[in-house]
Short mmCIF file of C-alpha atoms and ligand atoms in Angstrom, two decimals:
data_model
loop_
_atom_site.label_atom_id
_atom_site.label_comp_id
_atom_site.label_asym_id
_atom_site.label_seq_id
_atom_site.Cartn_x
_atom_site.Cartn_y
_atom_site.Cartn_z
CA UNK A 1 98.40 95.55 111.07
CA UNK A 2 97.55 98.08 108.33
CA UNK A 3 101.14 100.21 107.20
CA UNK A 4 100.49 103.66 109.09
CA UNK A 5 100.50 106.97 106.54
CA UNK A 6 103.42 107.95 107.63
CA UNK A 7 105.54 105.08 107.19
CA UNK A 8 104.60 103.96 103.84
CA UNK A 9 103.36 105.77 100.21
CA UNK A 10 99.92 106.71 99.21
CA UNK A 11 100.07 103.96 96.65
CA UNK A 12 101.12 100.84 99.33
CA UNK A 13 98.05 101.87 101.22
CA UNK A 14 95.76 100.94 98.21
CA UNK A 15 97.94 98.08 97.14
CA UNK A 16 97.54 96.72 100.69
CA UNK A 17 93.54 97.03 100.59
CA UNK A 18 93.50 95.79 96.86
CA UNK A 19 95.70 92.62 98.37
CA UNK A 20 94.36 92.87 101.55
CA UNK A 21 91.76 89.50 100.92
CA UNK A 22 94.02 87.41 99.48
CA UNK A 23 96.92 88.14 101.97
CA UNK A 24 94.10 87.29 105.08
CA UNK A 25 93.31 83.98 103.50
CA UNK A 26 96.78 83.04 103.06
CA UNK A 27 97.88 84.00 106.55
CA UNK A 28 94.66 84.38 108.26
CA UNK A 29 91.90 81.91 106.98
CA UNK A 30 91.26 78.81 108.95
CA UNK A 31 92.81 76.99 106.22
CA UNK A 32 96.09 78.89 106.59
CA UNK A 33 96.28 77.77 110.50
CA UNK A 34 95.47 74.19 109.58
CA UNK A 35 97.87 74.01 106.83
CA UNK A 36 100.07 71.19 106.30
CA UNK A 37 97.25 69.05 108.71
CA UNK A 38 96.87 65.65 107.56
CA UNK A 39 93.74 65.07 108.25
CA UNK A 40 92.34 68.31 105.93
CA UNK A 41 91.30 67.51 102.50
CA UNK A 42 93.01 70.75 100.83
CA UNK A 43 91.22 72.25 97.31
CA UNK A 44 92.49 75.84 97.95
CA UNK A 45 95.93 76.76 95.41
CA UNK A 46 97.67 74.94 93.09
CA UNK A 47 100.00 73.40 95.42
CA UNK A 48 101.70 69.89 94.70
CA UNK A 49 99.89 67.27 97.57
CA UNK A 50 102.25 64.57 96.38
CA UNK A 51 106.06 64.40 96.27
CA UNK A 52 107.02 66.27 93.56
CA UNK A 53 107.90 64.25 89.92
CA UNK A 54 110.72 62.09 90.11
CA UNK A 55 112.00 63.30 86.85
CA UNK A 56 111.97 66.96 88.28
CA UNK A 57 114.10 65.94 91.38
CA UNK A 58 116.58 64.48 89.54
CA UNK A 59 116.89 67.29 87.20
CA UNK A 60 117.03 69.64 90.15
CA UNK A 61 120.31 67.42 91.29
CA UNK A 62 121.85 66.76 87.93
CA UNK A 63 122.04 70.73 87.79
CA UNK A 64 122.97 71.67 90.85
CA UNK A 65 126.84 70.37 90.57
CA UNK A 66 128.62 72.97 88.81
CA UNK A 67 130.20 72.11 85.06
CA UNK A 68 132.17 75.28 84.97
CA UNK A 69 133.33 78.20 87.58
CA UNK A 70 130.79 80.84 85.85
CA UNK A 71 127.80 78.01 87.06
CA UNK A 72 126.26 80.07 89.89
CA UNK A 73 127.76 83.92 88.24
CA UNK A 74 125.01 86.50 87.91
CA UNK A 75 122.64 84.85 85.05
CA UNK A 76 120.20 87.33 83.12
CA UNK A 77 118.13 86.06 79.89
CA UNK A 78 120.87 82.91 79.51
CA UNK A 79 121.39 81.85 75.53
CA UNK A 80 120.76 78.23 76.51
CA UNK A 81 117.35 78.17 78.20
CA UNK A 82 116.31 81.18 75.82
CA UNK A 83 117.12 78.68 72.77
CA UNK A 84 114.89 75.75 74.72
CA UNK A 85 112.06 77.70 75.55
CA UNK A 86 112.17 79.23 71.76
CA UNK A 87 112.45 75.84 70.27
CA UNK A 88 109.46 75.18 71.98
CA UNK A 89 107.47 77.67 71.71
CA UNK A 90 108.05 77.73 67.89
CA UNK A 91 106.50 74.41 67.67
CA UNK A 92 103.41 74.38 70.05
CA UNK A 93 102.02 78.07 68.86
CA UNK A 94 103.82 77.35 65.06
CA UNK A 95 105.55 80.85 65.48
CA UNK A 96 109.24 81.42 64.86
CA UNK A 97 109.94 82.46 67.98
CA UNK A 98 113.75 83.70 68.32
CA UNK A 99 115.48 83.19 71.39
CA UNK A 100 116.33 86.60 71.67
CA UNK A 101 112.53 87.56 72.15
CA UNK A 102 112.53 85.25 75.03
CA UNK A 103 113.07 86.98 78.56
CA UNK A 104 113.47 84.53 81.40
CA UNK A 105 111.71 85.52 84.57
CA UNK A 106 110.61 84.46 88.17
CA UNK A 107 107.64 82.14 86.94
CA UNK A 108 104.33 84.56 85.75
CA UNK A 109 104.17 86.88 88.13
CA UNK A 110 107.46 88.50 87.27
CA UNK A 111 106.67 88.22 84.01
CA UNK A 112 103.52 89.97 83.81
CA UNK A 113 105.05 93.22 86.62
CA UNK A 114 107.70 93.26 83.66
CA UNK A 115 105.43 93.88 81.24
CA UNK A 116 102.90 96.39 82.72
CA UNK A 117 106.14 98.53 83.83
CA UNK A 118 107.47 98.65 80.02
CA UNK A 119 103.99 99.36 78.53
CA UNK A 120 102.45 101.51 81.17
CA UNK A 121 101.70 105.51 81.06
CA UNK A 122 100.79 107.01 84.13
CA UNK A 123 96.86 106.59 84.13
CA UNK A 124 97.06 104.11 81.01
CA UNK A 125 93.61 101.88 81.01
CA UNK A 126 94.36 98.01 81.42
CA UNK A 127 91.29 95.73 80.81
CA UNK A 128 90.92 92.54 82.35
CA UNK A 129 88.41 89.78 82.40
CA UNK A 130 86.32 88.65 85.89
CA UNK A 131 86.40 86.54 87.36
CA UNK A 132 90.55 87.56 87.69
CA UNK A 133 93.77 85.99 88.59
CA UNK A 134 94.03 86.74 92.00
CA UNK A 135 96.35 90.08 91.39
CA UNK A 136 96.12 91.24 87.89
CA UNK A 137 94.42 94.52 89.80
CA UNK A 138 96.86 95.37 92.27
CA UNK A 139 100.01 94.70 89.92
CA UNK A 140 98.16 96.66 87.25
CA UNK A 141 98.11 99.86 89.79
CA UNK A 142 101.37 98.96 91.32
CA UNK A 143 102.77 100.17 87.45
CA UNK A 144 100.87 103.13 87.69
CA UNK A 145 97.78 101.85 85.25
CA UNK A 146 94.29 102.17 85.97
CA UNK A 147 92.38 98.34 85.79
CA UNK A 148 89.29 98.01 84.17
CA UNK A 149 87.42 95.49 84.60
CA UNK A 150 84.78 92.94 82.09
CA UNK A 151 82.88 90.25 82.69
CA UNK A 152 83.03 87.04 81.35
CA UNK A 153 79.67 85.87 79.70
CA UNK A 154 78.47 83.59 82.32
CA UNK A 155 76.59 81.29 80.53
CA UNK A 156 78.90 80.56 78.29
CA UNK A 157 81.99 81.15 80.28
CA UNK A 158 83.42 82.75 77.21
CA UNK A 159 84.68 86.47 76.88
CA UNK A 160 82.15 88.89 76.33
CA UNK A 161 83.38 90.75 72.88
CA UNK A 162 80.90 93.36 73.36
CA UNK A 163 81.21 93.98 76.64
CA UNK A 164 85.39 94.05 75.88
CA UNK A 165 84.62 96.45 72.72
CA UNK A 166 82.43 98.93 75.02
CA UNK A 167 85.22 99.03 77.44
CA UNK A 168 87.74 100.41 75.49
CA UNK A 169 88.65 104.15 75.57
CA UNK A 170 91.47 106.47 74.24
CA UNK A 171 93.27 105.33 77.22
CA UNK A 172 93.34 101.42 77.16
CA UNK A 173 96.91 100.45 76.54
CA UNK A 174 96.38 96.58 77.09
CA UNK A 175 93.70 93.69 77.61
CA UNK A 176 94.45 90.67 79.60
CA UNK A 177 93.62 87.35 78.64
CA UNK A 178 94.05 84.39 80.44
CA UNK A 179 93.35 81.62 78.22
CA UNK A 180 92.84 78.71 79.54
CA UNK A 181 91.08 80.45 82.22
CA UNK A 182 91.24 80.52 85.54
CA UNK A 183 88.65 80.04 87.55
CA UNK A 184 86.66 78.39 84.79
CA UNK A 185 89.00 76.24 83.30
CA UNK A 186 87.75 77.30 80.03
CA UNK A 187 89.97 77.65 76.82
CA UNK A 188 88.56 80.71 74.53
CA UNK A 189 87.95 79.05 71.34
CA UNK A 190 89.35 80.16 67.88
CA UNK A 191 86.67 82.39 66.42
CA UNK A 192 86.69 84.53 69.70
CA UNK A 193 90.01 85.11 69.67
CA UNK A 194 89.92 86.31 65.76
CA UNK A 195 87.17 88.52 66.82
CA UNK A 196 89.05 89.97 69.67
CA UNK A 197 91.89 90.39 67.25
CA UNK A 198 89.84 92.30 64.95
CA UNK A 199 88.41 94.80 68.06
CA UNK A 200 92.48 95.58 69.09
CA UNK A 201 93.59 96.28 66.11
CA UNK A 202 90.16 98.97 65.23
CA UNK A 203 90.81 100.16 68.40
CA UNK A 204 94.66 100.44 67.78
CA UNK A 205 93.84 102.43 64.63
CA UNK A 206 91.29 104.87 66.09
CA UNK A 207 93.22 105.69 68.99
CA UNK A 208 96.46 105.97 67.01
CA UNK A 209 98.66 103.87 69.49
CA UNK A 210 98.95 100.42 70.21
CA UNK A 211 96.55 98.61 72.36
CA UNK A 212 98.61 95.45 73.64
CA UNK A 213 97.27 92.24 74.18
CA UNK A 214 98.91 90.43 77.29
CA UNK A 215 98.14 86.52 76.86
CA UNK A 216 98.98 84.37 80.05
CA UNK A 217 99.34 81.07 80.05
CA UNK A 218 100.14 79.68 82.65
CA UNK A 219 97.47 76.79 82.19
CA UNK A 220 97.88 76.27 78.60
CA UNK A 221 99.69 72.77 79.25
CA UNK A 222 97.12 71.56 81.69
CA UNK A 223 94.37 70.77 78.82
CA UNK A 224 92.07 67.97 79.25
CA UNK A 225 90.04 65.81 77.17
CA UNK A 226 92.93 66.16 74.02
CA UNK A 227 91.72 69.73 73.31
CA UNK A 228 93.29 72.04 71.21
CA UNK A 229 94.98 75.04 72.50
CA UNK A 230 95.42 78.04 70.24
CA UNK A 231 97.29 80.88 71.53
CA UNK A 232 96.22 84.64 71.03
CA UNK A 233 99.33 85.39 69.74
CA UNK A 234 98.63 83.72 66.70
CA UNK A 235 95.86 86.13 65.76
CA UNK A 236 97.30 89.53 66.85
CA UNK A 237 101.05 90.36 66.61
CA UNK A 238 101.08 93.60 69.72
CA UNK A 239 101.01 90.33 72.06
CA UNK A 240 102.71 89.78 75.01
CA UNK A 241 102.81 85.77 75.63
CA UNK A 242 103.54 85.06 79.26
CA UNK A 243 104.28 81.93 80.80
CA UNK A 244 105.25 79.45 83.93
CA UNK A 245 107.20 76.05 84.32
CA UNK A 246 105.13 76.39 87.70
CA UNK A 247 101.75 74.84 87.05
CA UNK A 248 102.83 71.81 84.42
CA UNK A 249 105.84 70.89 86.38
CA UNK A 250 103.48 71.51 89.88
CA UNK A 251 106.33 73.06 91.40
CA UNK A 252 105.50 76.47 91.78
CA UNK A 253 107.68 77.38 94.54
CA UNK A 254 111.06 76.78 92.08
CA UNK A 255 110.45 79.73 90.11
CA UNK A 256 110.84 79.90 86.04
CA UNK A 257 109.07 81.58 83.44
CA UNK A 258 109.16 83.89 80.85
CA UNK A 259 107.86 86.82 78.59
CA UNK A 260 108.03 85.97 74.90
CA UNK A 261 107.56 88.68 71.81
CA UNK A 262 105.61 86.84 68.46
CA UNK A 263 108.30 87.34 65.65
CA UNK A 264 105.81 89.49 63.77
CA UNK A 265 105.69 91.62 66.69
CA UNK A 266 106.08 95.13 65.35
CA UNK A 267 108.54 97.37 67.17
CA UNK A 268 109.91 93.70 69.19
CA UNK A 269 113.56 94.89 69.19
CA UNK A 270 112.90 98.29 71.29
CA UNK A 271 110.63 96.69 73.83
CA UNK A 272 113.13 93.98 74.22
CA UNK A 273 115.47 96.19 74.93
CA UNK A 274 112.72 97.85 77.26
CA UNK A 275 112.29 94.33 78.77
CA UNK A 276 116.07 93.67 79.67
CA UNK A 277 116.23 96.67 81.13
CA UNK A 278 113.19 96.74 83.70
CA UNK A 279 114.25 93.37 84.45
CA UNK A 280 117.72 94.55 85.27
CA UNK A 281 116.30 97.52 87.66
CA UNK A 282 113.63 95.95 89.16
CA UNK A 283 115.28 93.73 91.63
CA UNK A 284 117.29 91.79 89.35
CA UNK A 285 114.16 89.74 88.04
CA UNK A 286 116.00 86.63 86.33
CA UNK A 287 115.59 83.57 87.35
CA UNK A 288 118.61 81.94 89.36
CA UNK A 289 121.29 80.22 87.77
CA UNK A 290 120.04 76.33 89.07
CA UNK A 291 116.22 76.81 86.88
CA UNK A 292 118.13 78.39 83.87
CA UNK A 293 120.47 75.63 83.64
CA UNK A 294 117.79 72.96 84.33
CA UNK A 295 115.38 74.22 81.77
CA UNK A 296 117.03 72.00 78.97
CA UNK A 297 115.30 69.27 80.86
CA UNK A 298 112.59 70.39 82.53
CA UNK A 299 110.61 71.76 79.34
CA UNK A 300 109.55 68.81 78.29
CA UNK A 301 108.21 67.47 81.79
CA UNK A 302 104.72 67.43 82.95
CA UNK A 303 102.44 66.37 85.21
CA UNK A 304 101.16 63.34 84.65
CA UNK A 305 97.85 64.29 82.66
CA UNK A 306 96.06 61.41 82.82
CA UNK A 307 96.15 61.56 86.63
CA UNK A 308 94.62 64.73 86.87
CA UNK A 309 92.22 63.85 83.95
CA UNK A 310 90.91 60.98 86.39
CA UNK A 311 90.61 63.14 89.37
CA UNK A 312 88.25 65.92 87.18
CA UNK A 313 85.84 63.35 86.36
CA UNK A 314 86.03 61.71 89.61
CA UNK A 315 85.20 64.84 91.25
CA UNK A 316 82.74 66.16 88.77
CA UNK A 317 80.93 62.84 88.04
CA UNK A 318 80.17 62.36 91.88
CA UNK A 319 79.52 65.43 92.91
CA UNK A 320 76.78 66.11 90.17
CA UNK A 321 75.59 63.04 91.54
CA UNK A 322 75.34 64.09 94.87
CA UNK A 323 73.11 66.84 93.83
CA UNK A 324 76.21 70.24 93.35
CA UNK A 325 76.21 72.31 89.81
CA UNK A 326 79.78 71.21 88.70
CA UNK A 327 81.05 72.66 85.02
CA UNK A 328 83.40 70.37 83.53
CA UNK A 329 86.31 72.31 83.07
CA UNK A 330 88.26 72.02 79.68
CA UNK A 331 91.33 72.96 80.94
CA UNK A 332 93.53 74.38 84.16
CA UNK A 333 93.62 72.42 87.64
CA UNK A 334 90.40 74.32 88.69
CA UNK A 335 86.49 72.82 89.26
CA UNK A 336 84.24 75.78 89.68
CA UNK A 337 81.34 74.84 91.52
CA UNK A 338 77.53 76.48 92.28
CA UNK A 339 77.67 76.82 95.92
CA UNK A 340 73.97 75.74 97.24
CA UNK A 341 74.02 78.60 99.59
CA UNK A 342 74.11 81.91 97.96
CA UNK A 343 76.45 83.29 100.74
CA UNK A 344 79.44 81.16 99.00
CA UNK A 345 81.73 81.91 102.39
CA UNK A 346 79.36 80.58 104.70
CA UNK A 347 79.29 77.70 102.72
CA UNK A 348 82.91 77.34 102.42
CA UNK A 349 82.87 77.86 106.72
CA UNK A 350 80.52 74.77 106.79
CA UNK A 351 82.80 72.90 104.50
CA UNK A 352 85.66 74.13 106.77
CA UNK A 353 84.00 72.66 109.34
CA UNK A 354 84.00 69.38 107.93
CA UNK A 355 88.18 69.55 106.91
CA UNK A 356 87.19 70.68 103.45
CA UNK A 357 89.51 73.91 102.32
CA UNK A 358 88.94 75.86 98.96
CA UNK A 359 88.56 78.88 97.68
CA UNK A 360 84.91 80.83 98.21
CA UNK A 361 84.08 82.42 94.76
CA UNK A 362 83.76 86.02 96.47
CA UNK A 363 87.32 86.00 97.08
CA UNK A 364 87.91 85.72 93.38
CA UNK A 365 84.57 88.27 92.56
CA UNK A 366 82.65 85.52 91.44
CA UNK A 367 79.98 84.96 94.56
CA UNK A 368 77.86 81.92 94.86
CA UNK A 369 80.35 79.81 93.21
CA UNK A 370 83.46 77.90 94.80
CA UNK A 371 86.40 76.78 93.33
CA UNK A 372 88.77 73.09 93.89
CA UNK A 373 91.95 72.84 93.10
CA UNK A 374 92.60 68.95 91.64
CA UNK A 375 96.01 69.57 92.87
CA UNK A 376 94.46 67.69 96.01
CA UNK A 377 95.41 64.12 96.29
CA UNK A 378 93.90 61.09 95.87
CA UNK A 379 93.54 60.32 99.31
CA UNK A 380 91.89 63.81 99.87
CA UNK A 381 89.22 63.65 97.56
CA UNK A 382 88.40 59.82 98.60
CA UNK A 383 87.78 61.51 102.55
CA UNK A 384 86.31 64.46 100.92
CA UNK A 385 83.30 63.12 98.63
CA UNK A 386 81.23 61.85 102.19
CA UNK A 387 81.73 65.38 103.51
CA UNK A 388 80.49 66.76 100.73
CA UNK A 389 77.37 64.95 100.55
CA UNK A 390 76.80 65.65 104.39
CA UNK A 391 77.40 69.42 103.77
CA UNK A 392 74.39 69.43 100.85
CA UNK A 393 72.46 67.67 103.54
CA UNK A 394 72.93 70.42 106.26
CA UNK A 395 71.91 72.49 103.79
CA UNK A 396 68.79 70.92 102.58
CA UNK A 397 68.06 70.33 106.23
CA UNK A 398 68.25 74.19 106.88
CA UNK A 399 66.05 74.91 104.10
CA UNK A 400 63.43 73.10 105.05
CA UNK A 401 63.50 73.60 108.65
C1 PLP B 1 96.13 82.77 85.71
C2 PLP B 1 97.40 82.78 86.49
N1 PLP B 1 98.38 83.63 86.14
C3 PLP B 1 99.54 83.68 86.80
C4 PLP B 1 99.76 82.86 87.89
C5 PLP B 1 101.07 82.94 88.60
O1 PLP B 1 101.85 81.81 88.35
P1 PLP B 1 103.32 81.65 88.97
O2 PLP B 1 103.14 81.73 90.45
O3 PLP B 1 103.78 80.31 88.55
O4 PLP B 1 104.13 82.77 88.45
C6 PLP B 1 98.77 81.97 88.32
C7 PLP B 1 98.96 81.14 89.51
O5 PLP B 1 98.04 80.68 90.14
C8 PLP B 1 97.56 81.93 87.59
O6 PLP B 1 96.56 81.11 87.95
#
């Protein structure tokens, strides 16, 4: 039921429209009332279809029993995980991170609200790339910014620099990359992000005030193929690198993550202190006591890569065979495919129809397309490559009938 006028602000009325397709598919879609099924073969989120890793349950236990009496005492940005997740930052973006510029948060999603409420004016421009993370738009309002929107080039899947540079106004206080990207599963390469570097920091010195760059990488452990990864951060100090444990340890419901300020960052003292202080005030956004402890070994988990490697190419191998547009992603947990019919959701119904759940590109503005999770397991893609073949029947059948 939509929240009546009265009962709730101006502003939850448009955050509950600008959520309003997401929150039907993940309460309302026919995938959400068949959830948990066994016999559905599920592509939708990035949710773990196998036990989770062995290593992580154990870790989970090993923490849990308490070593001291201040174990489970209110935790904020704890010295020890800040010091692990430093340590490794430091050596996969070869930055000196210092633990103090680390601040611990409920996975990404915390992290990013943190860091649109400690940049954003009232009105201040945010720019972000299409097709979007689910709610970069809604969280950019909810902290009182104003979204603007780019495309991505579609041919290449790469950002559009000019389109980015044309975009930018005496107002834009941040961009948003998400690199590697999701949908596309594409990681920006090098020489784009030097050129974007070299855009934020004109447009920083014409408008007299920083234009941030927010970098999240949620993905940038799920690479594929041994590609390099180079992190934006590297080529523009005003950015803010956010990250989650929740997509390379594929447990995204025990929440960890952070925001982390580049040691060249100018001015990274003040915002830090801007940081601690939203997190503080906005519902006490540290994670709990259990993930902080745990951190020292979960860092240096994963997913098994090779697994997921072999389930891309299965996937994209046979369904190119079968006659579908696949793009081989580079990167992320995400196949984006050309849906045959241009109407991606009534293509996505007729895949319904068949058990077959993922996500129709319109629900992520990027129509005709749709997008698999590899998340699914093994046993769901072998029942799901027949159905999709029978599905590009039906619709050859209807096109020539
Ligand atoms: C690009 C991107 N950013 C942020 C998130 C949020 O991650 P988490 O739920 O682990 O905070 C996701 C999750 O799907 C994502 O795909």
């Amino acid at each position: 039921m939509k929240p009546s006028a009265s009962a709730t602000s101006a502003k939850t009325k448009r955050l509950y429209e600008l959520v309003t397709p997401l929150r039907q598919f993940f309460f309302e879609s026919p995938w959400a009332k068949r959830f948990g099924d066994p016999d559905i073969c599920d592509f939708t989120i990035g949710n773990p279809h196998d036990l989770p890793m062995t290593a992580f349950t154990e870790a989970m236990r090993h923490w849990t029993l308490p070593q001291d009496k201040y174990w489970y005492s209110y935790k904020m940005n704890e010295d020890k995980a800040r010091n692990v997740a430093a340590t490794s930052l430091a050596a996969s973006h070869g930055l000196p991170f210092r633990p103090r510029d680390i601040f611990l948060t409920n996975g990404s999603i915390a992290a990013l609200a943190v860091v649109f409420d400690t940049i954003l004016n009232s009105g201040d421009e945010v720019i972000f790339i299409s097709p979007p993370w689910f709610m970069y738009e809604a969280m950019i309002v909810s902290a009182g910014g104003t979204p603007v929107k780019v495309r991505i080039d579609e041919n290449s899947f790469d950002l559009d620099l000019r389109a980015i540079a044309s975009a930018i106004t005496p107002r834009t206080r941040a961009l948003i990359v998400n690199s590697p990207h999701n949908p596309t599963g594409k990681i920006y390469p090098p020489p784009t992000l030097r050129e974007l570097a070299k855009i934020l920091e004109s447009a920083t010195a014409q408008n007299g005030r920083t234009v941030y760059l927010i970098s999240d990488e949620a993905y940038r452990r799920i690479v594929f193929d041994q590609r390099q990864y180079l992190s934006p951060a590297t080529c523009y100090p005003h950015t803010f690198v956010v990250y989650t444990y929740g997509k390379v340890l594929l447990a995204p419901g025990q929440r960890i993550g952070y925001v982390a300020l580049p040691p060249h960052m100018p001015a990274a003292d003040q915002i830090g202190d801007a940081i601690q202080a939203l997190q503080m005030i906005k519902g006490w956004s540290f994670p709990n006591a259990l993930m902080q402890h745990a951190l020292t070994d979960l860092e240096q988990m994963s997913v098994d890569m090779e697994h997921l490697q072999r389930k891309r190419d299965r996937l994209v191998a046979a369904l190119r065979q079968q006659g579908y547009a696949v793009r081989t992603p580079e990167a992320t947990f995400y196949i984006i495919v050309r849906s045959p019919w241009e109407d991606d959701t009534q293509f996505v119904e007729l895949l319904n129809s068949l058990d077959i759940f993922c996500i129709p590109g319109s629900l992520m503005d990027f129509s005709a397309h749709f997008r698999l999770s590899l998340t699914a397991s093994d046993a769901m893609i072998d029942r799901a490559l027949p159905k999709f073949a029978q599905a590009l029947k039906k619709f050859a059948g209807d096109k020539h009938s």
